[in-house]
Amino acid sequence: MAALMAAVAAAASTAFATLHLTKPAIPLTRTTHRHLRTIIASSLSSTPSTTPEFNITFAPPKPKSEPKLKPKPASESESATETPGQDSASELDDQLYIPWIVRDESGNLTLQSTPPARLLHQMANAETKKKKKKKEKDSKAKPASPTAEPKFSKAARRFYNENFRDPPQRLSKVLAAAGVASRRNSEELIFGGKVTVNGSVCNTPQTRVDPVRDVIYVNGNRLPKKLPPKVYFALNKPKGYICSAGEKETKSVLSLFNDFMNSWDKRNPGLPKPRLFTVGRLDVATTGLLIVTNDGDFAQKLSHPSSKLSKEYIATIDGSVNKRHLITISEGTVVEGVQCAPDIVELLPPQPDLSRPRIRIVVHEGRNHEVRELVKNAGLEIHALKRIRIGGFRLPSDLGIGKHAELKQANLRALGWKS
């Protein structure tokens, strides 16, 4: 760049051209920093068909020994006679002068020393914008386009199916889980030849099937591939309700879930409705805690005697209770051919709002009518019987009669269910 500047300066000192302007020429000087100052002029002909020609010339170099002139204050007379757009050399000292070629109202090109008024107005009204930081640009980057889910290899899918996927289950169990009927009624449908698996009639309830892969029809209706999710409820059973799906003239505890079942499709679109059933049973006159679910394995574990889950009852007795009665109840009795003895027998303290005595009895066998048989064997008559606890889960005090509440994982663990 320095060599180029030196060559231009040498050429400018030896060659000069004559500049023809329609307006007086503006003298320009070269600064001590050897900046080039150029003047562009245009000579316009009177006819619009001719194109304007521009001649360029350079000012002679300024000697180094020449002192720098300071601008003198102009008098009022000089300022009045000074032509607008024409500046002195001192005013342009140390400053690069750039002329403006502007088209006037008549369409002719003219030379002026100040920018157009329109440009100055736009610059004054322009709004300055802060420079965006690189971090902001990175944060506002366009989101990546969604990519399709990766397709796993056959070996990976086979490994998943063999190790993590649910294994095939018995046909009767699959039908019961799908809500077709109870397991016993599902077996009757299978024996009756009303169930087909992959186009063939299946008469064996123990046949292992996979509802996702196998095509299962029951009475001409295909079984959905998606099984309903597992649900668990605690119900405060009222008196006069039976635990099985009763006939029209009897009231079933499952009818207390009609609102829940009617709103199932709205809350769980695309999923089949679960078939609810009770875990164990309470007779029609017994009230209190009852577990309702559609998980057959969970129900079997809780209701089977081998689980040895303790169940706590409060028996309200007609008449008086003495120590001999409590000893007889604690000794146990034979229920369904098996000797059953309670874990705890306790006479509760009287309360002012209750006139009848109450006995707290805890059993773990879970035999049918076990508590009633124990009290009957002691020569007492039960006025009311209520179950208040199963395992480590106690009936919530704020759960009204006939109401149900969904069980959480902590409640299921209290019932001994770890899955």
XYZ file of C-alpha atoms in Angstrom:
419
model
C 0.000 0.000 0.000
C 2.899 2.399 0.767
C 4.451 1.725 -2.644
C 1.133 2.377 -4.351
C 0.694 5.675 -2.504
C 4.198 6.769 -3.467
C 3.576 5.975 -7.135
C 0.341 7.934 -7.184
C 2.010 10.920 -5.511
C 4.815 10.890 -8.062
C 2.386 10.758 -10.953
C 0.295 13.547 -9.466
C 3.285 15.863 -9.157
C 4.162 15.625 -12.846
C 0.796 15.512 -14.582
C -2.042 17.985 -14.220
C -5.256 18.318 -16.109
C -7.645 21.151 -16.529
C -10.951 20.767 -14.725
C -14.017 22.316 -16.326
C -16.810 22.870 -13.828
C -20.153 24.524 -14.056
C -19.468 25.925 -10.586
C -16.308 27.425 -9.136
C -13.686 24.812 -8.256
C -13.002 24.090 -4.607
C -9.276 24.242 -3.736
C -7.936 21.206 -1.866
C -4.576 20.692 -0.184
C -2.567 17.632 0.746
C -2.091 17.015 4.456
C 1.173 16.203 6.166
C 0.061 12.569 6.316
C 0.096 12.528 2.493
C -3.630 11.810 2.196
C -4.946 12.136 -1.318
C -7.721 14.618 -1.809
C -9.773 14.297 -4.874
C -12.424 16.433 -6.440
C -14.960 14.975 -8.776
C -16.682 17.334 -11.106
C -19.129 16.860 -13.873
C -19.717 18.946 -16.925
C -23.287 18.662 -18.052
C -24.333 19.587 -21.529
C -27.597 21.307 -22.276
C -28.960 18.315 -24.197
C -30.142 15.361 -22.108
C -28.931 12.850 -24.725
C -25.224 13.521 -24.000
C -23.633 11.641 -21.073
C -21.719 13.644 -18.421
C -17.912 13.383 -18.420
C -15.894 13.554 -15.213
C -12.335 14.887 -15.089
C -10.120 14.237 -12.079
C -7.085 16.213 -11.008
C -4.848 16.202 -7.956
C -3.668 19.146 -5.934
C 0.092 19.832 -5.933
C 1.990 18.418 -2.993
C 2.408 20.719 -0.061
C 6.003 21.396 0.996
C 7.010 19.917 4.331
C 8.550 23.189 5.531
C 5.362 25.146 5.077
C 3.848 25.856 8.457
C 0.382 24.855 9.259
C -2.060 27.706 8.793
C -4.581 28.363 11.468
C -8.058 29.437 10.369
C -8.664 33.153 10.724
C -12.030 34.425 11.912
C -13.998 35.751 8.983
C -15.521 39.172 9.165
C -19.158 39.841 8.723
C -18.620 41.215 5.254
C -16.574 38.229 4.136
C -19.076 35.759 5.536
C -21.836 37.574 3.727
C -20.062 37.457 0.356
C -18.717 33.910 0.741
C -20.290 31.497 -1.670
C -22.253 28.685 0.042
C -20.655 25.269 -0.382
C -17.119 26.813 -0.809
C -14.697 26.317 2.121
C -11.204 27.649 2.610
C -8.145 25.441 2.628
C -7.636 26.045 6.336
C -11.092 24.729 7.140
C -10.296 21.545 5.228
C -6.945 21.037 6.906
C -6.419 17.532 8.276
C -9.773 16.511 6.888
C -10.700 14.445 3.851
C -13.192 16.286 1.700
C -15.779 14.256 -0.207
C -17.995 16.191 -2.645
C -21.621 15.220 -3.139
C -23.107 14.816 -6.614
C -26.829 15.447 -6.269
C -29.623 15.568 -8.800
C -31.598 18.784 -8.426
C -35.308 19.389 -8.955
C -34.834 19.902 -12.715
C -33.074 16.527 -13.034
C -29.528 17.915 -13.587
C -26.516 16.659 -11.665
C -24.884 19.290 -9.452
C -21.863 19.343 -7.172
C -22.211 20.427 -3.550
C -20.077 20.230 -0.438
C -22.825 19.171 2.000
C -24.900 15.998 2.009
C -28.464 16.184 0.728
C -31.091 17.324 3.237
C -33.072 14.144 2.682
C -30.097 12.003 3.733
C -29.449 14.118 6.819
C -33.111 13.791 7.798
C -33.027 10.018 7.447
C -29.824 9.774 9.460
C -31.316 11.909 12.209
C -34.411 9.733 12.456
C -32.563 6.431 12.151
C -32.496 4.265 15.267
C -29.235 2.768 16.392
C -29.195 -0.963 17.175
C -26.912 -2.654 19.612
C -24.638 -5.317 18.321
C -25.838 -8.774 19.193
C -23.486 -10.885 21.159
C -22.388 -14.214 19.839
C -24.026 -15.993 22.759
C -27.397 -14.479 21.895
C -26.996 -15.604 18.303
C -26.193 -19.106 19.455
C -29.189 -19.168 21.795
C -31.504 -17.948 19.055
C -30.287 -20.531 16.609
C -32.907 -22.344 14.664
C -34.133 -25.480 16.412
C -32.983 -28.678 14.895
C -35.496 -30.368 12.696
C -37.147 -33.367 14.328
C -35.576 -36.587 13.291
C -37.251 -39.920 13.026
C -36.830 -42.432 15.794
C -33.845 -44.665 15.241
C -34.606 -48.117 13.938
C -32.942 -50.789 16.002
C -31.459 -53.881 14.506
C -33.148 -57.254 14.613
C -30.651 -58.464 17.208
C -31.459 -55.525 19.498
C -35.213 -56.072 19.146
C -34.802 -59.789 19.793
C -32.751 -59.086 22.930
C -35.399 -56.651 24.180
C -38.255 -59.092 23.548
C -36.446 -61.926 25.297
C -35.326 -59.991 28.364
C -37.678 -57.055 28.942
C -40.926 -57.694 27.144
C -43.759 -59.313 29.055
C -43.746 -63.054 28.433
C -46.815 -64.770 26.925
C -49.598 -65.389 29.451
C -52.422 -67.874 29.810
C -55.356 -67.237 27.537
C -57.873 -67.093 30.373
C -55.747 -64.553 32.212
C -55.415 -62.368 29.102
C -59.178 -62.392 28.582
C -59.791 -61.436 32.198
C -57.200 -58.646 32.056
C -58.801 -57.291 28.871
C -62.112 -56.962 30.681
C -63.962 -59.673 28.783
C -65.106 -61.523 31.903
C -63.815 -62.940 35.149
C -61.195 -65.653 34.901
C -63.724 -68.372 35.661
C -66.181 -67.067 33.073
C -63.328 -66.679 30.575
C -62.544 -70.362 30.995
C -66.178 -71.194 30.272
C -66.005 -69.141 27.055
C -62.872 -71.006 26.032
C -64.384 -74.416 26.745
C -67.483 -73.381 24.787
C -65.423 -72.809 21.633
C -66.158 -69.079 21.490
C -62.501 -68.021 21.490
C -60.165 -68.213 18.472
C -56.414 -67.607 18.392
C -54.852 -66.801 15.015
C -57.893 -68.151 13.174
C -58.148 -71.449 15.076
C -60.578 -72.329 17.863
C -58.755 -72.711 21.192
C -60.317 -74.921 23.888
C -57.411 -74.797 26.366
C -57.370 -71.961 28.932
C -53.681 -72.636 29.679
C -52.593 -71.750 26.126
C -49.856 -69.124 26.171
C -50.699 -66.116 24.034
C -49.348 -62.615 23.434
C -52.119 -60.075 22.767
C -49.684 -57.874 20.814
C -48.657 -60.555 18.323
C -51.552 -63.024 18.389
C -54.955 -62.288 16.862
C -57.612 -63.215 19.435
C -61.376 -63.136 18.835
C -64.089 -63.610 21.477
C -67.646 -64.093 20.195
C -66.605 -62.578 16.870
C -65.064 -59.459 18.446
C -61.332 -58.969 18.264
C -59.447 -58.499 21.510
C -57.579 -55.159 21.536
C -53.809 -55.322 21.362
C -53.441 -52.698 24.075
C -54.459 -53.955 27.479
C -55.981 -51.447 29.916
C -53.620 -49.960 32.508
C -53.585 -51.309 36.036
C -55.746 -49.371 38.478
C -56.024 -49.721 42.262
C -58.717 -48.261 44.529
C -59.638 -48.212 48.198
C -63.410 -48.284 48.725
C -65.345 -47.551 51.893
C -67.980 -50.213 51.383
C -71.476 -49.354 52.594
C -73.882 -51.847 54.125
C -76.225 -53.753 51.784
C -73.799 -54.106 48.840
C -72.358 -57.386 47.601
C -68.795 -57.790 46.278
C -69.645 -59.716 43.108
C -71.422 -58.491 39.984
C -74.936 -59.083 41.248
C -78.211 -59.244 39.407
C -80.492 -56.287 38.773
C -82.305 -56.636 42.065
C -79.068 -56.673 44.114
C -76.597 -53.854 44.567
C -72.941 -54.476 43.713
C -70.002 -52.450 44.962
C -68.892 -52.193 41.323
C -71.899 -49.960 40.639
C -70.230 -47.360 42.860
C -67.641 -46.968 40.053
C -70.150 -46.124 37.317
C -69.061 -42.485 37.137
C -65.445 -43.556 36.853
C -66.186 -46.007 34.039
C -68.437 -43.594 32.147
C -65.687 -40.957 32.022
C -62.933 -43.435 31.132
C -62.954 -42.772 27.368
C -62.708 -39.028 27.963
C -59.788 -39.317 30.355
C -58.007 -42.189 28.585
C -58.742 -41.972 24.851
C -57.748 -45.004 22.849
C -57.397 -47.361 25.831
C -59.874 -50.159 26.591
C -61.841 -49.951 29.802
C -60.557 -52.012 32.727
C -62.664 -54.782 34.222
C -62.802 -54.049 37.934
C -63.208 -56.654 40.656
C -62.738 -56.767 44.406
C -59.731 -58.170 46.255
C -61.348 -60.636 48.624
C -64.882 -60.159 49.821
C -66.911 -58.620 52.574
C -70.357 -59.971 53.249
C -73.391 -57.845 52.530
C -73.693 -56.601 56.136
C -69.984 -55.794 56.662
C -68.681 -52.309 55.907
C -65.286 -50.699 55.677
C -62.095 -51.067 53.669
C -62.299 -52.953 50.376
C -59.649 -53.009 47.637
C -60.851 -52.848 44.027
C -58.534 -53.367 41.069
C -58.112 -54.997 37.656
C -54.722 -56.545 38.456
C -55.237 -60.282 38.892
C -51.767 -60.993 40.278
C -52.147 -58.231 42.837
C -55.571 -59.511 43.909
C -54.359 -63.089 44.234
C -51.391 -62.105 46.372
C -53.489 -60.048 48.764
C -56.376 -62.475 49.107
C -54.389 -65.708 49.343
C -53.933 -67.003 52.938
C -50.220 -67.569 52.294
C -49.637 -63.808 52.220
C -50.596 -63.689 55.934
C -51.679 -60.071 55.692
C -53.226 -58.942 58.931
C -56.756 -57.519 58.747
C -58.204 -55.399 61.517
C -61.938 -55.286 62.312
C -64.103 -53.356 64.752
C -67.049 -55.436 65.943
C -69.934 -53.621 67.655
C -71.664 -56.056 70.049
C -75.258 -56.235 71.211
C -75.230 -56.733 74.966
C -72.380 -56.677 77.455
C -68.886 -58.127 77.002
C -66.836 -59.622 79.849
C -63.390 -61.103 80.194
C -64.599 -64.643 79.554
C -65.903 -63.640 76.131
C -62.551 -62.173 75.168
C -60.697 -65.317 76.266
C -63.033 -67.519 74.222
C -62.538 -65.378 71.113
C -58.753 -65.447 71.528
C -58.761 -69.271 71.744
C -60.184 -69.429 68.225
C -62.586 -71.778 66.479
C -62.874 -73.984 63.413
C -63.722 -72.116 60.188
C -64.121 -74.060 56.913
C -62.470 -77.085 58.505
C -59.424 -75.105 59.677
C -58.631 -74.012 63.236
C -58.432 -70.178 63.177
C -57.253 -68.026 66.061
C -57.053 -64.213 66.027
C -53.814 -62.337 66.548
C -55.252 -59.622 68.798
C -58.507 -59.378 70.760
C -59.100 -56.145 72.640
C -62.098 -54.482 74.250
C -62.095 -50.842 73.267
C -62.849 -48.194 75.895
C -66.438 -46.907 75.848
C -67.314 -43.639 74.181
C -70.073 -41.230 75.235
C -71.696 -41.194 71.788
C -71.705 -45.020 71.496
C -73.875 -47.105 73.780
C -72.708 -50.548 72.591
C -69.312 -52.093 73.414
C -66.754 -52.564 70.684
C -64.137 -55.262 70.226
C -60.991 -54.869 68.133
C -60.058 -58.130 66.414
C -56.991 -58.682 64.184
C -56.800 -61.834 62.054
C -54.456 -63.025 59.318
C -56.139 -66.145 57.923
C -58.739 -64.301 55.892
C -61.264 -67.132 55.957
C -64.857 -66.539 54.951
C -66.899 -65.088 57.862
C -63.930 -65.707 60.157
C -64.551 -62.774 62.531
C -68.274 -63.483 62.746
C -67.602 -67.118 63.574
C -65.131 -66.166 66.317
C -67.598 -63.788 67.950
C -70.477 -66.247 67.538
C -68.421 -69.021 69.147
C -68.028 -66.798 72.248
C -71.796 -66.483 72.599
C -71.995 -62.868 71.427
C -74.092 -61.251 68.731
C -72.605 -58.743 66.305
C -74.545 -55.547 65.704
C -72.127 -54.076 63.129
C -68.799 -55.139 61.672
C -66.299 -52.845 59.958
C -62.854 -53.532 58.475
C -60.440 -50.638 58.997
C -57.022 -52.002 57.984
C -55.336 -54.421 55.559
C -51.631 -54.983 56.108
C -50.003 -51.601 56.600
C -52.782 -49.637 54.864
C -55.529 -48.146 57.020
C -58.883 -46.855 55.805
C -58.569 -43.060 55.388
C -60.614 -41.210 57.977
C -61.818 -38.683 55.398
C -63.084 -41.301 52.933
C -66.862 -41.213 53.089
C -69.138 -44.231 52.934
C -69.546 -45.398 49.329
C -66.577 -43.306 48.151
C -63.333 -44.566 46.645
C -59.777 -43.215 46.390
C -56.978 -44.248 44.047
C -54.054 -45.945 45.737
C -50.545 -44.570 45.327
C -47.282 -46.475 45.209
C -46.696 -45.913 48.922
C -50.136 -47.408 49.663
C -49.397 -50.423 47.492
C -46.115 -51.012 49.295
C -47.967 -50.835 52.597
C -50.184 -53.622 51.278
C -47.102 -55.722 50.529
C -47.090 -55.210 46.740
C -43.572 -54.497 45.443
C -44.157 -54.718 41.685
